[in-house]
Coordinates of C-alpha atoms in Angstrom, one line a residue:
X290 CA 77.3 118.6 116.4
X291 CA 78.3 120.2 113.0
X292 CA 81.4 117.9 111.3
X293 CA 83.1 119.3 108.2
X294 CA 84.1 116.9 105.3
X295 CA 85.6 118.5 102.8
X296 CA 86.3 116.3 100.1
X297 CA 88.3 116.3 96.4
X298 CA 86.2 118.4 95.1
X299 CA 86.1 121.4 97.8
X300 CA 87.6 124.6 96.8
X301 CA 90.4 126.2 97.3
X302 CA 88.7 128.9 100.0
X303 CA 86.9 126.6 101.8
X304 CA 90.2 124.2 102.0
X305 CA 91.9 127.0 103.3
X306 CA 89.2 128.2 105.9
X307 CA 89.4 124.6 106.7
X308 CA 92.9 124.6 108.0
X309 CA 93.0 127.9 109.9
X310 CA 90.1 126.9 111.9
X311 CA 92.8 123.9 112.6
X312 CA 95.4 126.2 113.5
X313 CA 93.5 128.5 115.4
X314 CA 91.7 125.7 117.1
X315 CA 88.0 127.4 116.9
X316 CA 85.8 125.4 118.0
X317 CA 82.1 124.9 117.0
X318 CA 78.4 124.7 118.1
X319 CA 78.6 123.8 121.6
X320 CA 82.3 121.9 121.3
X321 CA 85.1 122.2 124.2
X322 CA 87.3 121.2 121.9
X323 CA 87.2 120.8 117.8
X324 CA 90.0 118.0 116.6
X325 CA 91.1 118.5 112.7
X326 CA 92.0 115.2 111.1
X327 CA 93.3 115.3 107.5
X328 CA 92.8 111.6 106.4
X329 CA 93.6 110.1 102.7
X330 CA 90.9 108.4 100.2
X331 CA 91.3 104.7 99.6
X332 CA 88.2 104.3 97.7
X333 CA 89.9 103.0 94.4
X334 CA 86.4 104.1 92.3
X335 CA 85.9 107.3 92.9
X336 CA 83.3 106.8 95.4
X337 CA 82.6 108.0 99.5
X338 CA 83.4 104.9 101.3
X339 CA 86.6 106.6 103.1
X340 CA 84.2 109.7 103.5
X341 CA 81.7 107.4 105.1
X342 CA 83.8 105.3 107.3
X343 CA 85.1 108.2 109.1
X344 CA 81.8 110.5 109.2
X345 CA 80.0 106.7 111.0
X346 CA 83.3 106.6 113.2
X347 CA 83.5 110.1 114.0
X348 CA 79.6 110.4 114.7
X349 CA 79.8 107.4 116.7
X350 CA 82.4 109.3 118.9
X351 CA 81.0 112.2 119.5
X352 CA 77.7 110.7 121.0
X353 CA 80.2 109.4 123.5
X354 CA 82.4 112.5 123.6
X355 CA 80.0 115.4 123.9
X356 CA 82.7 117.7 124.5
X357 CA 84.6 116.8 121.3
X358 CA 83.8 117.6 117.5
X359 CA 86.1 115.6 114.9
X360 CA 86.5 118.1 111.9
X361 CA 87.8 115.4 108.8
X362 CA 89.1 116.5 105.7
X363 CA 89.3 113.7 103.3
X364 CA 91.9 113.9 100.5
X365 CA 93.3 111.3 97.4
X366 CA 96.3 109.8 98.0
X367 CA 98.2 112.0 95.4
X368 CA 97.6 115.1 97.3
X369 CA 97.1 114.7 101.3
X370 CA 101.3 114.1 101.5
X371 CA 101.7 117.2 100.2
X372 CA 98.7 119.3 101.6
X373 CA 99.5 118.0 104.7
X374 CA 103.1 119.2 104.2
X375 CA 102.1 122.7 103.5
X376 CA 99.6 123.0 106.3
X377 CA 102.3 122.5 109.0
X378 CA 105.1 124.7 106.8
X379 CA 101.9 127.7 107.4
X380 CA 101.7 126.8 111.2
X381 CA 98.4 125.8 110.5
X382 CA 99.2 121.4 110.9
X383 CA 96.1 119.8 111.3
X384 CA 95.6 117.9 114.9
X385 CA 95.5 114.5 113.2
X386 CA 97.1 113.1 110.0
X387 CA 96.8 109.8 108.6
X388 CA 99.0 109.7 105.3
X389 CA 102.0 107.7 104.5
X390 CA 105.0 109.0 106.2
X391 CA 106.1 110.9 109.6
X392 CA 109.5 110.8 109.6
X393 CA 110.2 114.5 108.9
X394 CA 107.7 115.6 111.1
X395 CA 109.2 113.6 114.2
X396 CA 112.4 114.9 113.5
X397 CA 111.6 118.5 113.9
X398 CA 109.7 117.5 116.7
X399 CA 106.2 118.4 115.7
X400 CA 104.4 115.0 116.5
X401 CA 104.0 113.7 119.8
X402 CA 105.3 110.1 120.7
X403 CA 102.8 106.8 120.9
X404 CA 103.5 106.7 124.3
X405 CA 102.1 110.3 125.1
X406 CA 98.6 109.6 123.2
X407 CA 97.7 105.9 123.2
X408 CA 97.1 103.8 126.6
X409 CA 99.5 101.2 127.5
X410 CA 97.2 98.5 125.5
X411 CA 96.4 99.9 122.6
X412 CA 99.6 101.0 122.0
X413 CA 100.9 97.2 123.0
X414 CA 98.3 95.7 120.2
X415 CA 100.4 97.1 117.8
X416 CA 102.3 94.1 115.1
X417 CA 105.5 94.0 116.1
X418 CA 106.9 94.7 112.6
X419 CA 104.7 98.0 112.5
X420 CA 106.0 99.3 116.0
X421 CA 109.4 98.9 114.6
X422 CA 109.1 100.5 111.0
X423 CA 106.9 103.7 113.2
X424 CA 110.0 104.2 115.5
X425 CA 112.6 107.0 115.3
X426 CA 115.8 106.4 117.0
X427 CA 114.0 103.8 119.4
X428 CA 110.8 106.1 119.8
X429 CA 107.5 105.5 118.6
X430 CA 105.7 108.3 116.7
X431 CA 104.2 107.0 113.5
X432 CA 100.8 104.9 114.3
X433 CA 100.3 102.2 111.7
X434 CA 96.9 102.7 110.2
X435 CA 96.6 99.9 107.8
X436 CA 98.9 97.3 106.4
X437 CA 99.6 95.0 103.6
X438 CA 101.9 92.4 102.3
X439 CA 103.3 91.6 98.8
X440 CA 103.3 87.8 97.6
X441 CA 103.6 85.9 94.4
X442 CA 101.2 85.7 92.1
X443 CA 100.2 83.3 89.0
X444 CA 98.0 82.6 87.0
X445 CA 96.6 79.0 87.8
X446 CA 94.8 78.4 84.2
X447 CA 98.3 80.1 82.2
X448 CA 100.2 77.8 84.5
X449 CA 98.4 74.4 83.5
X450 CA 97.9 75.2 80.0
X451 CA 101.7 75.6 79.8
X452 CA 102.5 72.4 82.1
X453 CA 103.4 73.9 85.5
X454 CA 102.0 71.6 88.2
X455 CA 103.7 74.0 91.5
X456 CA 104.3 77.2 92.1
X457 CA 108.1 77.8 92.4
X458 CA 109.9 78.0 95.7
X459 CA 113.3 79.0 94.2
X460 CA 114.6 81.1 92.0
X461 CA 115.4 78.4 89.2
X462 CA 112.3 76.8 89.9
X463 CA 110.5 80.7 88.6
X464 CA 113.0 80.9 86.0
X465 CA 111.9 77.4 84.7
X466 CA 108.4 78.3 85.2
X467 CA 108.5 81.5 82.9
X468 CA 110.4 79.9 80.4
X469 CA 107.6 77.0 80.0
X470 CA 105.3 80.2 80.0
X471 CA 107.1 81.8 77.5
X472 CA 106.9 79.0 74.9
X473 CA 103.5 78.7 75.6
X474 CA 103.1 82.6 74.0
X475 CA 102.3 84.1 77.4
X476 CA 103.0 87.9 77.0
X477 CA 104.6 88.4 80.2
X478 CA 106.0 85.2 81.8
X479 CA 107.2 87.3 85.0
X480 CA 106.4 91.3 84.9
X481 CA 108.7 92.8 86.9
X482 CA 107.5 95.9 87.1
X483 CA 110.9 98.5 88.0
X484 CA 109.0 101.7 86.2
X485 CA 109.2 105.1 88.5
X486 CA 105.2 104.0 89.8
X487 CA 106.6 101.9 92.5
X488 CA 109.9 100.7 91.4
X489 CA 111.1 100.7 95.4
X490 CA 108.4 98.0 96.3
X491 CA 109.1 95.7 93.5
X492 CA 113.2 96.2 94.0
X493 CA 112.9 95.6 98.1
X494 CA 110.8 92.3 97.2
X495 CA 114.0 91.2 95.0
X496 CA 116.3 91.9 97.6
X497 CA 114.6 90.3 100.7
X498 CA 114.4 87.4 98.6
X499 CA 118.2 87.6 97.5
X500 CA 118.9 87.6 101.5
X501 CA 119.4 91.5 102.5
X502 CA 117.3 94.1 101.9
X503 CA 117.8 98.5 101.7
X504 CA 119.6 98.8 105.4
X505 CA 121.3 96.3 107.8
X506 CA 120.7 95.1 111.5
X507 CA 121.7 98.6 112.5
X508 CA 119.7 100.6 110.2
X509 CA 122.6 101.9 108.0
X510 CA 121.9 101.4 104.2
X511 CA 123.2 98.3 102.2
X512 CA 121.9 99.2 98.7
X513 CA 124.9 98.2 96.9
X514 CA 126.0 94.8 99.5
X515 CA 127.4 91.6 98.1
X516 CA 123.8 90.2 98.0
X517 CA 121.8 92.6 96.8
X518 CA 124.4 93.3 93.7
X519 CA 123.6 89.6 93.0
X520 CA 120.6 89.6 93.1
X521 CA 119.9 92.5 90.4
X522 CA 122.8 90.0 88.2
X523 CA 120.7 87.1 88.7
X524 CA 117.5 89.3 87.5
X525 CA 119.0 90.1 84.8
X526 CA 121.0 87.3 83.6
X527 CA 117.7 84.8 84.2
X528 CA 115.0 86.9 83.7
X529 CA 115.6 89.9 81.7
X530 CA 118.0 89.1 79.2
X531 CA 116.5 85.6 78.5
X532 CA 113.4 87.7 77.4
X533 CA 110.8 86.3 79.9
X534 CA 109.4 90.0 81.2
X535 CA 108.0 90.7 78.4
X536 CA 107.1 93.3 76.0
X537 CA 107.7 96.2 77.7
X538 CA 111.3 96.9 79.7
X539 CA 111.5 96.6 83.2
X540 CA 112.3 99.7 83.9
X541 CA 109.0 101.3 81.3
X542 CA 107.1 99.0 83.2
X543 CA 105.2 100.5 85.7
X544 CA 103.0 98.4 88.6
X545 CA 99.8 99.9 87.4
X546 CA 100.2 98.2 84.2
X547 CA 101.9 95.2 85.0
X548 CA 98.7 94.2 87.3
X549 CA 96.2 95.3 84.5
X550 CA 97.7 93.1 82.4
X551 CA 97.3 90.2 85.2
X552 CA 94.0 91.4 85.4
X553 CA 93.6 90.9 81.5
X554 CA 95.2 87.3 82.0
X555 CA 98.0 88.5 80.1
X556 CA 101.0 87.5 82.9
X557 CA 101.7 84.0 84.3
X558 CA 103.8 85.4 87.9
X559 CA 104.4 89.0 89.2
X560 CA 104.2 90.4 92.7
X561 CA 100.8 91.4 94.3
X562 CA 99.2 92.7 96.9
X563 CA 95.3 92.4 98.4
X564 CA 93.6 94.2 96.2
X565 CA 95.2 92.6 92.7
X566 CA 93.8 90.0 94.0
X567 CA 90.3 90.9 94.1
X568 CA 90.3 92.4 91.1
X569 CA 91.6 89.9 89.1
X570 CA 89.2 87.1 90.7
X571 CA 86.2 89.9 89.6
X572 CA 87.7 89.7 85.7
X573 CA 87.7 86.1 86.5
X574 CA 91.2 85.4 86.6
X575 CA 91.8 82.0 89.3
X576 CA 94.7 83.6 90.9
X577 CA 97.4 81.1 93.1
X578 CA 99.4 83.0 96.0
X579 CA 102.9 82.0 97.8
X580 CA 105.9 84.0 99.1
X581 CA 108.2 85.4 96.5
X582 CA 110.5 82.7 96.6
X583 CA 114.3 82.9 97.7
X584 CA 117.3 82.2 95.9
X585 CA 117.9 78.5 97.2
X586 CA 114.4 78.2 99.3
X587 CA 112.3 80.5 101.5
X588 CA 113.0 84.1 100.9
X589 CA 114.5 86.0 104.4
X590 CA 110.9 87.8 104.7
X591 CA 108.0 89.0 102.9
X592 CA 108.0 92.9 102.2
X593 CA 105.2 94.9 103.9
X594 CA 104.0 98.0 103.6
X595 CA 102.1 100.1 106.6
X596 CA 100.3 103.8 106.3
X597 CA 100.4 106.0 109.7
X598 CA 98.1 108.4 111.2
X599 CA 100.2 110.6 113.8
X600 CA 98.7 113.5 116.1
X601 CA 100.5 117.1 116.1
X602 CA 101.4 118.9 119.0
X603 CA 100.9 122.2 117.8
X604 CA 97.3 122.8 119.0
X605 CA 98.1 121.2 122.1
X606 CA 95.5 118.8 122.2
X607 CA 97.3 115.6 123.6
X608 CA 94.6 114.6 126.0
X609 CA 91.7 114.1 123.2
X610 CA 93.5 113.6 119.9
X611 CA 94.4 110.5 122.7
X612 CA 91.4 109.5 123.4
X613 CA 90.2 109.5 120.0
X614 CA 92.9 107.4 118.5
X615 CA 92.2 104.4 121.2
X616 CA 88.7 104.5 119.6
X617 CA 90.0 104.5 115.9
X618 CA 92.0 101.6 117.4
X619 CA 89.1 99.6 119.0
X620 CA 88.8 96.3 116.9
X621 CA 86.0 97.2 115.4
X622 CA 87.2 100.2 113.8
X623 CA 89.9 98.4 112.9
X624 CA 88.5 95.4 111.3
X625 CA 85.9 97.9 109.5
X626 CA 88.6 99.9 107.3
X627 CA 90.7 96.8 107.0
X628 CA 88.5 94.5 105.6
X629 CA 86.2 97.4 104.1
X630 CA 89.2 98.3 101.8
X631 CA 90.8 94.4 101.2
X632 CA 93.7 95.4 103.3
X633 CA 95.1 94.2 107.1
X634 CA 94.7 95.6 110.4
X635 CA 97.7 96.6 111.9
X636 CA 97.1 95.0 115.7
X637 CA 97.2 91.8 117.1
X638 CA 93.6 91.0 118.1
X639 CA 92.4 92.7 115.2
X640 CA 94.4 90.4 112.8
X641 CA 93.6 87.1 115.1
X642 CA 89.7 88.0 114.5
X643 CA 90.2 88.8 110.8
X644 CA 92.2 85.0 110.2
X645 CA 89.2 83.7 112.0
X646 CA 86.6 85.0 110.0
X647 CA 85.9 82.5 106.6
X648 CA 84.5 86.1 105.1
X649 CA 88.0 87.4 105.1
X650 CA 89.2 83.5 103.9
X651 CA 91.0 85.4 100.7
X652 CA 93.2 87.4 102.9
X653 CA 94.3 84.6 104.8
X654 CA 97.7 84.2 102.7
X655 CA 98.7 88.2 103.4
X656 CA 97.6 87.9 107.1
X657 CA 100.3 84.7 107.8
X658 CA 102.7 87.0 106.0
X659 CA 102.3 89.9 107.6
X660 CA 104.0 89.2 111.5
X661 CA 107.3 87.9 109.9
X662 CA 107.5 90.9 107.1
X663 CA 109.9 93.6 106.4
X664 CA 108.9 97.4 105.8
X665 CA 110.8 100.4 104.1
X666 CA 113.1 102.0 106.4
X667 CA 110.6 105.0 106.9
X668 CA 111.9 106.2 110.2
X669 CA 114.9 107.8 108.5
X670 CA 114.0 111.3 107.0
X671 CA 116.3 110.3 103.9
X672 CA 113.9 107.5 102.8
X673 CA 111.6 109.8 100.5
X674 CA 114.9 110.6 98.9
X675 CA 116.3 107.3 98.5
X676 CA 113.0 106.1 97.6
X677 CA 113.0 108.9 94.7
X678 CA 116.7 107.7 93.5
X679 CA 115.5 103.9 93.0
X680 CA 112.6 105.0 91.7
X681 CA 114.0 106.9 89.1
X682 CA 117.3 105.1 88.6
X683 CA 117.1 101.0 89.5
X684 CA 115.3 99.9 86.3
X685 CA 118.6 100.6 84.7
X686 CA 120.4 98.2 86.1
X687 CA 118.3 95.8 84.3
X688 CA 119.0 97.5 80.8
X689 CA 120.9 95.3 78.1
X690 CA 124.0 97.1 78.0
X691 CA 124.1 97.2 81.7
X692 CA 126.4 96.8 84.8
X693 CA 123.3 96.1 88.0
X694 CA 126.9 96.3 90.6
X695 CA 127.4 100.1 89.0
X696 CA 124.0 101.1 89.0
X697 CA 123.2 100.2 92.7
X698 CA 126.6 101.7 93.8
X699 CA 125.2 104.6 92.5
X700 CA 122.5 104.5 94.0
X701 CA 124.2 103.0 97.5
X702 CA 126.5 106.3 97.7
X703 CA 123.6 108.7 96.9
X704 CA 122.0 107.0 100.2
X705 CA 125.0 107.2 102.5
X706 CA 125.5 110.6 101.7
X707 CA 121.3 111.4 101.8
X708 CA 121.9 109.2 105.3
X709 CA 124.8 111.7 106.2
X710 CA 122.5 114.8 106.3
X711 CA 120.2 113.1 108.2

């Protein structure tokens, strides 16, 4: 059977062709039925391993599925959001996306639910944490793909050389810590990265540890609550204007930088995920890892972060984009692309086989993290708003002549309101 993978460098016809033989739902060679799955790149070189891993998955499938052909379409990360987007706005949506949100989608009702693709234990092997953040009003319709969490990081040699003997677990214990850093001419005691890269990551880490977080129990938003206000104060006060973040402002700092510089053993602490770490053991950089800590102990949870894969309705193909995503969910498949890409599978006997494998001994610290962590609130269609407004706004609140309590009311009432319209 003929599958189709078009990747970055495809052209713009043959992209197009692509997705109306989606819409259309043509089907080739001797295919009942041909599936389209858009998918997005995590090969951070530039190679073909995402490529690979689904053409091996896929080919794998249809020896056992000789009625079914998988058509992927692999795409980078800053594009298959957006390509994606404009496939379903041309009635053309593919049968199978696996990209980073879904909310919109479920709420115009173009997705169908987990329960109306998945059997009853695959859909039950999801991490409880996952099921939630994939949920619209109580209903399941994004699919966690992959998943990772965020924890502290140091530098163990720029830590003895300056006289630390622990990482911290409270919040004086990291101000103390940067400021020994500091005097031994580290460049960036903490880098707290609040740049428009990923500004919302690094400002949800803050607040879990101050105690809150971006919405409540009930889902509402709380940007601008008691808690988080103090937080951004204490960040500030402790951190900022006591000059231990370094060079560069907060809010000019993006994350890309702020972990090439960790990479360059240039930072004592920031917040990392997975694949920092790897990278910064390969530039040989003895990295330490423990939760972010709180402000009197134990932060209230770790942040995590989940992509989705979802199946459309429009084609109508419930029955065998359903029998295809129990296979992408068989352990194996799972444990592949997880540990494949230095990241954590999203299911329960997935993760238990990863934390008992010693070759995956360095994502041990993420894995413990992961059951007990927090995500973005991505099952409201005004997140990618919200998320665009602290992006682009929260590093003020950080800046000298600043007032953190102002900034995040701001940026509290442009949620309500976004929340309104939801």
């Amino acid at each position: 059977m003929q599958r189709r993978f078009l990747g970055l460098t495809a052209t713009i016809a043959a992209l197009s062709a692509a997705a109306v033989l989606a819409g259309c739902g043509v089907t080739g060679g001797d295919s009942d039925v041909t599936l389209s799955l858009v998918a997005a790149d995590y090969d951070l070189n530039g190679g073909d391993s995402t490529e690979k891993y689904w053409a091996d998955l896929t080919a794998a499938y249809e020896a056992e599925h000789p009625g079914v052909d998988i058509d992927v379409r692999i795409e980078s990360w800053d594009d298959v959001d957006r390509k994606v987007a404009d496939m379903v706005e041309a009635g053309k949506a593919p049968d199978i996306a696996q990209i980073g949100a879904y909310a919109d989608y479920a709420a115009e009702g173009e997705l169908y639910t987990a329960d109306e693709l998945l059997t009853v234990p695959v859909q039950a092997n999801f991490l409880v944490p996952l099921t939630t953040a994939g949920e619209m009003r109580r209903v399941q319709y994004g699919l966690p793909f992959v998943a990772s969490t965020r924890l502290l990081f140091y530098n163990k040699k720029l830590f003895a050389d300056a006289g630390i003997t622990e990482p911290p677990t409270t919040w004086a214990e990291l101000a103390a810590a940067a400021k020994k850093l500091k005097r031994d001419k580290v460049a960036y005691p903490f880098a707290l990265p609040l740049g428009p890269e990923e500004a919302q990551a690094e400002t949800m880490m803050w607040l879990l540890s101050g105690g809150d977080g971006y919405t409540d129990d009930a889902g509402r938003y709380v940007i601008d609550s008691d808690r988080n206000v103090r937080t951004f104060q204490w960040l500030k006060r402790e951190l900022v204007d006591a000059g231990l973040t370094g060079p560069v402002a907060p809010g000019k700092l993006d994350r890309k930088a702020a972990f090439a510089a960790f990479a360059r053993g240039e930072v004592g602490m920031l917040n990392g995920h997975p694949s920092l770490a790897q990278e910064a053991a390969r530039k040989g950089v003895e990295v330490g890892m423990v939760p972010l800590p709180g402000a009197d102990g134990e932060a209230r949870a770790t942040m995590g972060v989940a992509d989705w894969i979802m199946g459309f309705k429009q084609n109508g193909h419930r029955k065998e984009i359903g029998e295809f995503l129990d296979f992408v969910f068989s352990d194996t498949n799972v444990l592949k692309f997880a540990g494949d890409n230095n990241l954590l599978p999203a299911t329960v006997s997935a993760s238990n086989r990863m934390q008992a494998d010693p070759a995956y001994a360095a994502l041990a610290p993420f894995l413990q993290a992961l059951p007990n962590s927090r995500l973005y609130p991505v099952g409201k269609t005004s997140w990618a708003q919200v998320s665009g407004t602290i992006k682009k706004d929260i590093g003020r609140a950080v800046e000298p002549s600043a007032v953190p309590g102002t900034v995040l009311g701001r940026i509290g009432r442009e949620a309500t309101a976004a929340e309104g319209a939801e």
